[in-house]
Amino acid sequence: MQVKARIIAQEVNNQTRLEMYRQRLDLYSQCNKQMSAIEFPVLVDRCLPLPSRIRHQLSS
């Protein structure tokens, strides 16, 4: 029973994460339309706060 509860909790967690990514992607595409003139790393930085090491790779 406890294992089943854990699996359900995991699925809920995955759904929440998926929803969060979907919203973020939505935000990103809106942002992209507004700021297509700005170069890509700046755009990514503005729209999606990324971990700094990824941001560093993009800008180098």
XYZ file of N, CA and C in Angstrom:
180
model
N 0.825 -1.210 0.000
C 0.000 0.000 0.000
C 0.866 1.270 0.000
N 1.918 1.207 0.812
C 2.800 2.366 0.903
C 3.547 2.614 -0.415
N 3.923 1.519 -1.070
C 4.602 1.630 -2.364
C 3.696 2.302 -3.388
N 2.428 1.906 -3.383
C 1.452 2.484 -4.304
C 1.302 3.985 -4.065
N 1.229 4.365 -2.814
C 1.127 5.784 -2.451
C 2.350 6.564 -2.946
N 3.500 5.923 -2.825
C 4.739 6.561 -3.272
C 4.730 6.759 -4.788
N 4.250 5.756 -5.514
C 4.160 5.836 -6.972
C 3.204 6.959 -7.384
N 2.066 7.035 -6.722
C 1.097 8.098 -7.001
C 1.715 9.473 -6.729
N 2.399 9.588 -5.595
C 3.062 10.847 -5.258
C 4.089 11.221 -6.325
N 4.818 10.224 -6.815
C 5.822 10.434 -7.870
C 5.152 10.930 -9.156
N 4.022 10.318 -9.502
C 3.293 10.720 -10.705
C 2.781 12.151 -10.587
N 2.250 12.488 -9.415
C 1.772 13.848 -9.166
C 2.928 14.836 -9.299
N 4.057 14.472 -8.721
C 5.254 15.292 -8.803
C 5.693 15.505 -10.246
N 5.668 14.435 -11.034
C 6.024 14.524 -12.452
C 5.059 15.411 -13.224
N 3.772 15.280 -12.931
C 2.760 16.116 -13.575
C 3.001 17.588 -13.271
N 3.278 17.871 -11.996
C 3.534 19.253 -11.575
C 4.747 19.808 -12.300
N 5.779 18.988 -12.381
C 7.011 19.404 -13.061
C 6.747 19.652 -14.543
N 5.990 18.762 -15.148
C 5.634 18.874 -16.553
C 4.859 20.166 -16.799
N 3.910 20.439 -15.912
C 3.107 21.654 -16.008
C 3.992 22.898 -15.887
N 4.935 22.843 -14.958
C 5.859 23.949 -14.754
C 6.683 24.199 -16.020
N 7.188 23.109 -16.640
C 7.955 23.245 -17.871
C 7.095 23.778 -19.004
N 5.853 23.335 -19.034
C 4.937 23.784 -20.079
C 4.689 25.288 -19.965
N 4.461 25.749 -18.734
C 4.268 27.183 -18.503
C 5.523 27.964 -18.873
N 6.667 27.398 -18.518
C 7.933 28.050 -18.790
C 8.166 28.154 -20.297
N 7.823 27.081 -21.005
C 7.959 27.062 -22.454
C 7.025 28.090 -23.089
N 5.824 28.183 -22.549
C 4.842 29.149 -22.999
C 5.366 30.569 -22.807
N 5.892 30.819 -21.628
C 6.483 32.102 -21.302
C 7.626 32.404 -22.265
N 8.424 31.387 -22.526
C 9.568 31.537 -23.411
C 9.131 31.916 -24.822
N 8.108 31.267 -25.341
C 7.665 31.574 -26.705
C 7.054 32.974 -26.806
N 6.345 33.394 -25.763
C 5.830 34.767 -25.732
C 6.985 35.764 -25.725
N 7.952 35.457 -24.879
C 9.130 36.285 -24.730
C 9.893 36.343 -26.049
N 9.959 35.214 -26.709
C 10.671 35.096 -27.973
C 10.047 35.994 -29.042
N 8.737 36.036 -29.086
C 8.043 36.896 -30.043
C 8.331 38.373 -29.764
N 8.343 38.721 -28.490
C 8.573 40.109 -28.111
C 10.002 40.567 -28.371
N 10.953 39.657 -28.155
C 12.349 40.071 -28.165
C 13.207 39.329 -29.162
N 12.668 39.036 -30.320
C 13.428 38.260 -31.296
C 14.659 39.006 -31.820
N 14.673 40.312 -31.666
C 15.822 41.096 -32.118
C 17.039 40.936 -31.205
N 16.775 40.586 -29.950
C 17.869 40.436 -28.987
C 18.574 39.112 -29.219
N 19.891 39.111 -29.058
C 20.626 37.859 -29.299
C 20.224 36.769 -28.316
N 20.377 35.527 -28.763
C 19.814 34.375 -28.069
C 20.183 34.220 -26.589
N 21.460 34.255 -26.199
C 21.778 34.063 -24.767
C 21.086 35.074 -23.851
N 20.988 36.309 -24.322
C 20.303 37.345 -23.550
C 18.826 36.997 -23.425
N 18.259 36.541 -24.525
C 16.860 36.134 -24.564
C 16.589 35.001 -23.574
N 17.432 33.991 -23.621
C 17.286 32.856 -22.715
C 17.399 33.325 -21.266
N 18.389 34.163 -21.027
C 18.634 34.676 -19.686
C 17.436 35.457 -19.166
N 16.845 36.251 -20.027
C 15.712 37.092 -19.656
C 14.458 36.256 -19.425
N 14.261 35.248 -20.274
C 13.011 34.472 -20.235
C 13.050 33.320 -19.244
N 14.157 32.608 -19.246
C 14.269 31.416 -18.406
C 15.518 31.528 -17.556
N 15.360 31.828 -16.298
C 16.542 31.839 -15.444
C 17.184 30.448 -15.425
N 18.381 30.349 -15.956
C 19.072 29.059 -16.059
C 20.166 28.966 -15.005
N 20.534 27.735 -14.679
C 21.723 27.572 -13.826
C 22.922 28.261 -14.478
N 23.757 28.884 -13.692
C 24.823 29.734 -14.226
C 25.800 28.990 -15.131
N 26.060 27.707 -14.873
C 27.013 26.989 -15.725
C 26.468 26.808 -17.136
N 25.156 26.602 -17.255
C 24.538 26.488 -18.584
C 24.589 27.841 -19.276
N 24.282 28.886 -18.528
C 24.309 30.240 -19.063
C 25.711 30.570 -19.565
N 26.712 30.127 -18.803
C 28.107 30.366 -19.162
C 28.446 29.666 -20.477
N 27.976 28.434 -20.644
C 28.220 27.687 -21.874
C 27.571 28.366 -23.072
N 26.392 28.925 -22.864
C 25.694 29.589 -23.956
C 26.411 30.851 -24.407
N 26.943 31.584 -23.443
C 27.533 32.871 -23.786
C 28.961 32.754 -24.312
N 29.615 31.609 -24.066
C 31.006 31.467 -24.529
C 31.075 31.042 -25.992
